[in-house]
Structures are given as structure tokens and as C-alpha cells.
Amino acid sequence: MTVHIQYLHMQTSESLSEIITLNLEKLANKYPFIIRGDVSIKLGNAHDGNDKICEIELSAPGPRIFAKSNTDNFEKSATETINDLERQLRKRKEKFENH
């Protein structure tokens, strides 16, 4: 699986990139049908402090899988987004097994 990480309107972070790549690789090992992951990390305009946004889109057979979350911390946002993706992947795998 290929992972593309893009930082919008902010400095790149090697540690955050490493965390995201590691977690996406774990998903790829668990769900081998994932082809590519496109990650966007950006700073939003929220005034309540929840302006750290993580969006991840996975390419796999069928429609693309997308998740987005925004919290007060980039690591939390990435973790929540990956958890959402895992839920969606679990459902897709069940559909594959039923057919």
C-alpha cells in the first residue's frame, strides 16, 4: 500500500507522518485489499479549539473509503479517523465474505 501525506497551510511533521503511516500499514496488513491511502492534515478555522483536521481517503475495490475528524490535537484526529476507517473496512470485508 502506498501512503501519500499532504500538509496544508502548516509545517510538515515527521513524527505525525510516522504515526499515520504506521497505523495505515497495520490496516493494510489486516485488510490486504487496500491499494492506496491519501492523507490531508490541515489547520481549520474553528474558534472552539477543535481546528486540527485529519482527512484520509483509502482506495480499495468498490467505492473509496473516506473519513474525517477534527479535534484539538493532530494525533487524536488521526487516531479517530483511522478508527472510523477500520469500522468501514470491517463492514466492507463482511460484504466480500458474504458474496
PDB file of C-alpha atoms in Angstrom:
ATOM      1  CA  MET A   1       0.000   0.000   0.000  1.00  0.00           C
ATOM      2  CA  THR A   2       1.190   3.479  -0.848  1.00  0.00           C
ATOM      3  CA  VAL A   3       0.629   6.342   1.578  1.00  0.00           C
ATOM      4  CA  HIS A   4       0.586   9.988   0.438  1.00  0.00           C
ATOM      5  CA  ILE A   5       0.568  12.570   3.239  1.00  0.00           C
ATOM      6  CA  GLN A   6      -0.100  16.216   2.461  1.00  0.00           C
ATOM      7  CA  TYR A   7       0.181  19.072   4.953  1.00  0.00           C
ATOM      8  CA  LEU A   8      -1.938  22.092   4.045  1.00  0.00           C
ATOM      9  CA  HIS A   9      -1.174  25.555   5.478  1.00  0.00           C
ATOM     10  CA  MET A  10       1.295  24.202   8.047  1.00  0.00           C
ATOM     11  CA  GLN A  11       4.767  22.730   8.554  1.00  0.00           C
ATOM     12  CA  THR A  12       5.333  19.037   7.912  1.00  0.00           C
ATOM     13  CA  SER A  13       5.785  16.804  10.944  1.00  0.00           C
ATOM     14  CA  GLU A  14       7.934  13.702  10.651  1.00  0.00           C
ATOM     15  CA  SER A  15       6.609  12.199  13.885  1.00  0.00           C
ATOM     16  CA  LEU A  16       2.966  12.658  12.837  1.00  0.00           C
ATOM     17  CA  SER A  17       3.736  11.220   9.394  1.00  0.00           C
ATOM     18  CA  GLU A  18       5.376   8.225  11.047  1.00  0.00           C
ATOM     19  CA  ILE A  19       2.380   7.615  13.349  1.00  0.00           C
ATOM     20  CA  ILE A  20      -0.103   7.828  10.472  1.00  0.00           C
ATOM     21  CA  THR A  21       1.973   5.615   8.174  1.00  0.00           C
ATOM     22  CA  LEU A  22       2.448   3.008  10.897  1.00  0.00           C
ATOM     23  CA  ASN A  23      -1.285   2.868  11.670  1.00  0.00           C
ATOM     24  CA  LEU A  24      -2.238   2.701   7.985  1.00  0.00           C
ATOM     25  CA  GLU A  25       0.269  -0.123   7.448  1.00  0.00           C
ATOM     26  CA  LYS A  26      -1.411  -2.035  10.278  1.00  0.00           C
ATOM     27  CA  LEU A  27      -4.748  -1.579   8.498  1.00  0.00           C
ATOM     28  CA  ALA A  28      -3.189  -2.736   5.214  1.00  0.00           C
ATOM     29  CA  ASN A  29      -1.881  -5.894   6.895  1.00  0.00           C
ATOM     30  CA  LYS A  30      -5.318  -6.608   8.346  1.00  0.00           C
ATOM     31  CA  TYR A  31      -7.178  -5.694   5.127  1.00  0.00           C
ATOM     32  CA  PRO A  32      -4.887  -6.582   2.183  1.00  0.00           C
ATOM     33  CA  PHE A  33      -7.306  -5.257  -0.444  1.00  0.00           C
ATOM     34  CA  ILE A  34      -6.337  -1.622   0.353  1.00  0.00           C
ATOM     35  CA  ILE A  35      -4.389  -0.119  -2.547  1.00  0.00           C
ATOM     36  CA  ARG A  36      -3.538   3.454  -1.526  1.00  0.00           C
ATOM     37  CA  GLY A  37      -4.091   5.969   1.255  1.00  0.00           C
ATOM     38  CA  ASP A  38      -4.298   9.724   0.712  1.00  0.00           C
ATOM     39  CA  VAL A  39      -3.951  11.756   3.912  1.00  0.00           C
ATOM     40  CA  SER A  40      -4.562  15.501   4.319  1.00  0.00           C
ATOM     41  CA  ILE A  41      -3.546  17.261   7.512  1.00  0.00           C
ATOM     42  CA  LYS A  42      -4.680  20.854   7.873  1.00  0.00           C
ATOM     43  CA  LEU A  43      -5.420  23.604  10.309  1.00  0.00           C
ATOM     44  CA  GLY A  44      -9.071  24.698  10.318  1.00  0.00           C
ATOM     45  CA  ASN A  45     -10.782  27.926  11.312  1.00  0.00           C
ATOM     46  CA  ALA A  46     -12.765  26.703  14.321  1.00  0.00           C
ATOM     47  CA  HIS A  47     -12.785  29.056  17.285  1.00  0.00           C
ATOM     48  CA  ASP A  48     -13.535  26.352  19.873  1.00  0.00           C
ATOM     49  CA  GLY A  49     -10.039  24.824  19.663  1.00  0.00           C
ATOM     50  CA  ASN A  50     -11.078  21.861  17.511  1.00  0.00           C
ATOM     51  CA  ASP A  51      -9.231  23.096  14.455  1.00  0.00           C
ATOM     52  CA  LYS A  52      -6.754  20.249  13.840  1.00  0.00           C
ATOM     53  CA  ILE A  53      -8.226  18.332  10.876  1.00  0.00           C
ATOM     54  CA  CYS A  54      -7.223  14.918   9.513  1.00  0.00           C
ATOM     55  CA  GLU A  55      -8.815  13.511   6.346  1.00  0.00           C
ATOM     56  CA  ILE A  56      -7.966  10.078   4.981  1.00  0.00           C
ATOM     57  CA  GLU A  57      -9.222   8.511   1.765  1.00  0.00           C
ATOM     58  CA  LEU A  58      -8.456   4.866   1.022  1.00  0.00           C
ATOM     59  CA  SER A  59      -8.526   3.314  -2.422  1.00  0.00           C
ATOM     60  CA  ALA A  60      -9.864  -0.221  -2.428  1.00  0.00           C
ATOM     61  CA  PRO A  61     -12.142  -2.319  -4.649  1.00  0.00           C
ATOM     62  CA  GLY A  62     -15.543  -0.656  -4.797  1.00  0.00           C
ATOM     63  CA  PRO A  63     -16.252   2.906  -3.732  1.00  0.00           C
ATOM     64  CA  ARG A  64     -13.483   4.811  -1.996  1.00  0.00           C
ATOM     65  CA  ILE A  65     -13.487   4.879   1.770  1.00  0.00           C
ATOM     66  CA  PHE A  66     -13.281   8.319   3.388  1.00  0.00           C
ATOM     67  CA  ALA A  67     -13.132   9.563   6.971  1.00  0.00           C
ATOM     68  CA  LYS A  68     -12.500  12.960   8.533  1.00  0.00           C
ATOM     69  CA  SER A  69     -12.191  14.206  12.088  1.00  0.00           C
ATOM     70  CA  ASN A  70     -11.238  17.411  13.829  1.00  0.00           C
ATOM     71  CA  THR A  71     -10.098  17.713  17.427  1.00  0.00           C
ATOM     72  CA  ASP A  72      -7.728  19.875  19.470  1.00  0.00           C
ATOM     73  CA  ASN A  73      -4.738  17.639  18.637  1.00  0.00           C
ATOM     74  CA  PHE A  74      -3.454  16.220  15.323  1.00  0.00           C
ATOM     75  CA  GLU A  75      -2.629  12.822  16.862  1.00  0.00           C
ATOM     76  CA  LYS A  76      -6.175  12.498  18.252  1.00  0.00           C
ATOM     77  CA  SER A  77      -7.634  13.496  14.899  1.00  0.00           C
ATOM     78  CA  ALA A  78      -5.530  10.900  13.093  1.00  0.00           C
ATOM     79  CA  THR A  79      -6.465   8.175  15.604  1.00  0.00           C
ATOM     80  CA  GLU A  80     -10.192   8.950  15.362  1.00  0.00           C
ATOM     81  CA  THR A  81     -10.045   9.000  11.570  1.00  0.00           C
ATOM     82  CA  ILE A  82      -8.228   5.655  11.422  1.00  0.00           C
ATOM     83  CA  ASN A  83     -10.748   4.124  13.851  1.00  0.00           C
ATOM     84  CA  ASP A  84     -13.589   5.314  11.579  1.00  0.00           C
ATOM     85  CA  LEU A  85     -11.822   3.815   8.568  1.00  0.00           C
ATOM     86  CA  GLU A  86     -11.359   0.499  10.361  1.00  0.00           C
ATOM     87  CA  ARG A  87     -15.094   0.357  11.086  1.00  0.00           C
ATOM     88  CA  GLN A  88     -15.854   0.945   7.410  1.00  0.00           C
ATOM     89  CA  LEU A  89     -13.267  -1.620   6.298  1.00  0.00           C
ATOM     90  CA  ARG A  90     -14.733  -4.225   8.642  1.00  0.00           C
ATOM     91  CA  LYS A  91     -18.153  -3.720   7.052  1.00  0.00           C
ATOM     92  CA  ARG A  92     -16.705  -3.958   3.534  1.00  0.00           C
ATOM     93  CA  LYS A  93     -14.823  -7.151   4.387  1.00  0.00           C
ATOM     94  CA  GLU A  94     -18.065  -8.693   5.698  1.00  0.00           C
ATOM     95  CA  LYS A  95     -19.745  -7.858   2.380  1.00  0.00           C
ATOM     96  CA  PHE A  96     -16.889  -9.519   0.480  1.00  0.00           C
ATOM     97  CA  GLU A  97     -17.166 -12.647   2.603  1.00  0.00           C
ATOM     98  CA  ASN A  98     -20.953 -12.850   2.141  1.00  0.00           C
ATOM     99  CA  HIS A  99     -20.689 -12.836  -1.653  1.00  0.00           C
TER     100      HIS A  99
END
